[in-house]
mmCIF file of C-alpha atoms in Angstrom:
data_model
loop_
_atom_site.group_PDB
_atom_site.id
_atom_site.type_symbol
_atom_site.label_atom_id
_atom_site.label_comp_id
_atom_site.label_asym_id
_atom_site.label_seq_id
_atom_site.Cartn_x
_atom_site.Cartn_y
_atom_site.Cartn_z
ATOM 1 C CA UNK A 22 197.135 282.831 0.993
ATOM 2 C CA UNK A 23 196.185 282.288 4.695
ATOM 3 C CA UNK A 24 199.519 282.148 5.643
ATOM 4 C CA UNK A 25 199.989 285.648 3.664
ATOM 5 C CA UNK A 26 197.183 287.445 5.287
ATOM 6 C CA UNK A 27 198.923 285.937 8.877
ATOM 7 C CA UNK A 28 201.893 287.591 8.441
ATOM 8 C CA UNK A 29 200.070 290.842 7.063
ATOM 9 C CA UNK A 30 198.396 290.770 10.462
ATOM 10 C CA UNK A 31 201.688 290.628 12.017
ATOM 11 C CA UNK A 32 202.676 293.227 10.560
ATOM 12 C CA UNK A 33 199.883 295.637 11.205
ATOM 13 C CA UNK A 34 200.311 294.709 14.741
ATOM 14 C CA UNK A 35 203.623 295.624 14.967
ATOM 15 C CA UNK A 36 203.261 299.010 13.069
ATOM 16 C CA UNK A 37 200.371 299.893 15.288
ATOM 17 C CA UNK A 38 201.864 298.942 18.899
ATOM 18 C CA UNK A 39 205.192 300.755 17.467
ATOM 19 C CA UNK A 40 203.305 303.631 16.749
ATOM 20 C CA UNK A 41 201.130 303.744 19.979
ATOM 21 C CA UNK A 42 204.238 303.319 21.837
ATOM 22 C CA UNK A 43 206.155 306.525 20.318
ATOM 23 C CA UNK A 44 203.140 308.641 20.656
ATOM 24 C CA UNK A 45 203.579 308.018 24.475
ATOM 25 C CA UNK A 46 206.982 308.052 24.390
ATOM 26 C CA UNK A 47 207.091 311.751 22.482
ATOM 27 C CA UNK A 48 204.171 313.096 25.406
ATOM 28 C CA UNK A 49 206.294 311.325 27.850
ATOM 29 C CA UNK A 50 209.618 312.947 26.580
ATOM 30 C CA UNK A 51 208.115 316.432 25.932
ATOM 31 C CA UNK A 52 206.825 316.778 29.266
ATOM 32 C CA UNK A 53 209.657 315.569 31.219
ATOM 33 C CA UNK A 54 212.758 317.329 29.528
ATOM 34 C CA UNK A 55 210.977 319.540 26.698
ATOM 35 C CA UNK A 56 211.029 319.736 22.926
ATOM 36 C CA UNK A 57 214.999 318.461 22.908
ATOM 37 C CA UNK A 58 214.244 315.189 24.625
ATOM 38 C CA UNK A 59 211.483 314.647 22.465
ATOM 39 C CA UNK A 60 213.577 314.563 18.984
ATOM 40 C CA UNK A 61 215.993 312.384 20.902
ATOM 41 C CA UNK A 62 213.099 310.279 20.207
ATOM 42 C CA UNK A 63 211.196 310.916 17.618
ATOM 43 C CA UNK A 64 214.151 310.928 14.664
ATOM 44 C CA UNK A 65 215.456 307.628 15.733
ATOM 45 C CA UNK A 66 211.920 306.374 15.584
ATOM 46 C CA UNK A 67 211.228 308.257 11.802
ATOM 47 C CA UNK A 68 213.954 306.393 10.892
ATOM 48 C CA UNK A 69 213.324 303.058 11.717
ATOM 49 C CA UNK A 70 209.856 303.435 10.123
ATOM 50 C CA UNK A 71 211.476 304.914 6.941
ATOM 51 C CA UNK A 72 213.789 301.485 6.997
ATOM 52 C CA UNK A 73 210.854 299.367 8.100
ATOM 53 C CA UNK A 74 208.995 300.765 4.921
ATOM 54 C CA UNK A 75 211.512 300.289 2.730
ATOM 55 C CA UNK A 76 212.222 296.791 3.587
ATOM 56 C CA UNK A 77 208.474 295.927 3.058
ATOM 57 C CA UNK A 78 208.272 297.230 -0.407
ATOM 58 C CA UNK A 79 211.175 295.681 -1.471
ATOM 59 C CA UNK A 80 209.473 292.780 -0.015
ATOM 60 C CA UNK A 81 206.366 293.136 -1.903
ATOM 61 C CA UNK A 82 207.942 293.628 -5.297
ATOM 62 C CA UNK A 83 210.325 290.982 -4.636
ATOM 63 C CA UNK A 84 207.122 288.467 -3.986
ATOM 64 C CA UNK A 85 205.345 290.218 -7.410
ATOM 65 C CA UNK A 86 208.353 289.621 -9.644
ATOM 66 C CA UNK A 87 208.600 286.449 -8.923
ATOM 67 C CA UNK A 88 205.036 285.500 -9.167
ATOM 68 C CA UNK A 89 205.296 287.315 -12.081
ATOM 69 C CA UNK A 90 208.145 285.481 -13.866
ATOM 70 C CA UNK A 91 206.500 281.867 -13.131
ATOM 71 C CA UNK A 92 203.075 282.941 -14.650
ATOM 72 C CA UNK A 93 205.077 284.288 -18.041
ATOM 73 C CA UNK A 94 207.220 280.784 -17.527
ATOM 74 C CA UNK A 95 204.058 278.676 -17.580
ATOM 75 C CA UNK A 96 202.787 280.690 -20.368
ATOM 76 C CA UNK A 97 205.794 280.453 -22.552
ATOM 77 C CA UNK A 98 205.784 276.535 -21.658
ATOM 78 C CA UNK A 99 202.104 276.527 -22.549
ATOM 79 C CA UNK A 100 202.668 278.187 -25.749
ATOM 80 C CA UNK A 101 205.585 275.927 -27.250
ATOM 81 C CA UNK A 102 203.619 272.533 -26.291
ATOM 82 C CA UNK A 103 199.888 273.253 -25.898
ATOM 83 C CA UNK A 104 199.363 271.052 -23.517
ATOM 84 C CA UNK A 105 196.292 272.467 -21.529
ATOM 85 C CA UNK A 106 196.488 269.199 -19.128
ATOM 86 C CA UNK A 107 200.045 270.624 -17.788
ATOM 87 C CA UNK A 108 199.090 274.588 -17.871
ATOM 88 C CA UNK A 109 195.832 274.574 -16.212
ATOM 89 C CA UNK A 110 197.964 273.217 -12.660
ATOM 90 C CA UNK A 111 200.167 275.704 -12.887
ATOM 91 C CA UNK A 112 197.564 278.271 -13.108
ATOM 92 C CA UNK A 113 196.362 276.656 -10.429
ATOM 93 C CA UNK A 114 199.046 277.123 -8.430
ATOM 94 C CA UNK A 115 199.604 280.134 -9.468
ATOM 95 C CA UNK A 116 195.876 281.449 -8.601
ATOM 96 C CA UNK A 117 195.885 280.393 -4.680
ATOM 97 C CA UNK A 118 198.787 283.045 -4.717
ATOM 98 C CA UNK A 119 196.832 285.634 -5.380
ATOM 99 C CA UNK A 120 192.957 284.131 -3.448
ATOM 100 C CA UNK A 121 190.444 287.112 -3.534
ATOM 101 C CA UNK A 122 193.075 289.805 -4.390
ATOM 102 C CA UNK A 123 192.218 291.612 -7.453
ATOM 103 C CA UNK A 124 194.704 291.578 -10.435
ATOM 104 C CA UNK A 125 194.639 294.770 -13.026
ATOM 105 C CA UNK A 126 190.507 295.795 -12.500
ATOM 106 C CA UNK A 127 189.255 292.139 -11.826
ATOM 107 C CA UNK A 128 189.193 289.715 -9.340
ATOM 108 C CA UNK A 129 191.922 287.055 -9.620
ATOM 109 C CA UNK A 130 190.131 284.176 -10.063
ATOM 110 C CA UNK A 131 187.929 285.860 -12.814
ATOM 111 C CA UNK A 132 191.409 287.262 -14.786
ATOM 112 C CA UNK A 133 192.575 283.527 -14.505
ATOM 113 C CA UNK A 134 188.939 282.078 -15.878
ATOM 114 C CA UNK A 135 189.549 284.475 -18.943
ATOM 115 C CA UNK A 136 193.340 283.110 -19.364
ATOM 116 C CA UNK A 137 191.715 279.299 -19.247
ATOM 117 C CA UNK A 138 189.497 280.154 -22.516
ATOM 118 C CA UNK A 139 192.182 281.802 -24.115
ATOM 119 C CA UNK A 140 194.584 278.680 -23.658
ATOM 120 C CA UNK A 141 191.757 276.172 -24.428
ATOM 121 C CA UNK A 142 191.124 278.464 -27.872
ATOM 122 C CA UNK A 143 194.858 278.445 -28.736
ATOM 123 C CA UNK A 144 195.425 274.951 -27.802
ATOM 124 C CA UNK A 145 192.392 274.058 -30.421
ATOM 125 C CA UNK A 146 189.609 272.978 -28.069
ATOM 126 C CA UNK A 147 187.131 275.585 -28.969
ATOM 127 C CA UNK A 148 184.090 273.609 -27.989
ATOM 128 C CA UNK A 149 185.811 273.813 -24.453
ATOM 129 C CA UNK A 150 186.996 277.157 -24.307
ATOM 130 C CA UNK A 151 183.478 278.428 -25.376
ATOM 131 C CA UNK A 152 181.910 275.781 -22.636
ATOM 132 C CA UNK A 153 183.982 277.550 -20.233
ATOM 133 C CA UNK A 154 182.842 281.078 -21.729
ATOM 134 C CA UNK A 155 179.450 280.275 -21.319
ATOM 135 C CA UNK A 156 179.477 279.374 -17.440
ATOM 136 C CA UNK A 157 181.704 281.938 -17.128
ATOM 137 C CA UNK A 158 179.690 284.729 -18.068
ATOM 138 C CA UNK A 159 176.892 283.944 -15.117
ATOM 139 C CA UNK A 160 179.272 283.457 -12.496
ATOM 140 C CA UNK A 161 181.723 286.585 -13.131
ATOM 141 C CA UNK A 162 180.958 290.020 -11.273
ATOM 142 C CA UNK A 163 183.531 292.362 -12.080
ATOM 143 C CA UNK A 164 182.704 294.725 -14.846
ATOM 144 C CA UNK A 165 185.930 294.285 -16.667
ATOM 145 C CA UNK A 166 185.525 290.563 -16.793
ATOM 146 C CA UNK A 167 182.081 290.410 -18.018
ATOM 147 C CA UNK A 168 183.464 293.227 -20.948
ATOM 148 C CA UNK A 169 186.203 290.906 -21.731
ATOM 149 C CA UNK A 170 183.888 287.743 -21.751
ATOM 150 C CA UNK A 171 181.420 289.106 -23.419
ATOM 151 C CA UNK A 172 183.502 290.925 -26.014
ATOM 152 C CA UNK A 173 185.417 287.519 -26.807
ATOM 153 C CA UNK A 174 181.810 286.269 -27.463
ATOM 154 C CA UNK A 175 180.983 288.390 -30.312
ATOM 155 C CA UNK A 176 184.304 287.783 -31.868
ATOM 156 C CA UNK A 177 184.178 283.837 -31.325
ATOM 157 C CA UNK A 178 185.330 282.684 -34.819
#
């Protein structure tokens, strides 16, 4: 995730000088040869932002797809064997992806806390999952995850 946040950075750094630097150039090329030399400039420069935005949203869904398709892999694994000893690394994995970010209306590692007790409960370790319920509902913040928590309380069966 550090790495992530590095190259977002980057990024921002590049937009920003870019768009310093054609803000001069479009004062610079208005007041030396008028409103023609400045669209000389300025659609050249629209365009490469257009192309520069496109390629970054590609970019991003590209990264969420794939994140996407080894959490529903994992889960589909999880759900054939049951084997919470294998699953819970993967979601492991899987959760330094995504660090602080939020996923849906909670914090990631609060959405993944709330997958853990649902995999403990289907793999048949109840007494865990509801362990892992309990210590989850004092640490959690978000209001969605203390609604799901606390919701999957009253209908423990």
């Amino acid at each position: 995730m550090k790495n992530n946040k590095k190259w977002n950075k980057i990024a921002i750094g590049f937009i920003s000088t870019f768009l310093w630097g054609l803000g001069w150039a479009i004062i610079v090329g208005y007041a030396v040869g008028g409103t023609k030399k400045m669209w000389s400039i300025v659609q050249p420069s629209i365009a490469f932002l257009l192309l520069t935005l496109v390629i970054w949203v590609s970019y991003q869904l590209i990264k969420t797809r794939r994140w996407t398709n080894r959490f529903n892999n994992a889960w589909e694994e999880f759900m054939i064997k049951r084997d919470v000893e294998e699953y819970f690394p993967k979601l492991d994995v899987l959760e330094k992806t995504y660090g602080g970010q939020f996923l849906g209306k909670m914090p990631a590692n609060e959405y993944f806390i709330c997958t853990r007790i649902s995999a403990l409960k289907s793999a048949g370790r109840k007494e865990d999952a509801y362990a892992l319920l309990e210590t989850a509902l004092k640490e959690v913040t978000s209001d969605q995850a203390i609604l799901l928590l606390k919701s999957e309380k009253e209908h423990w069966d």
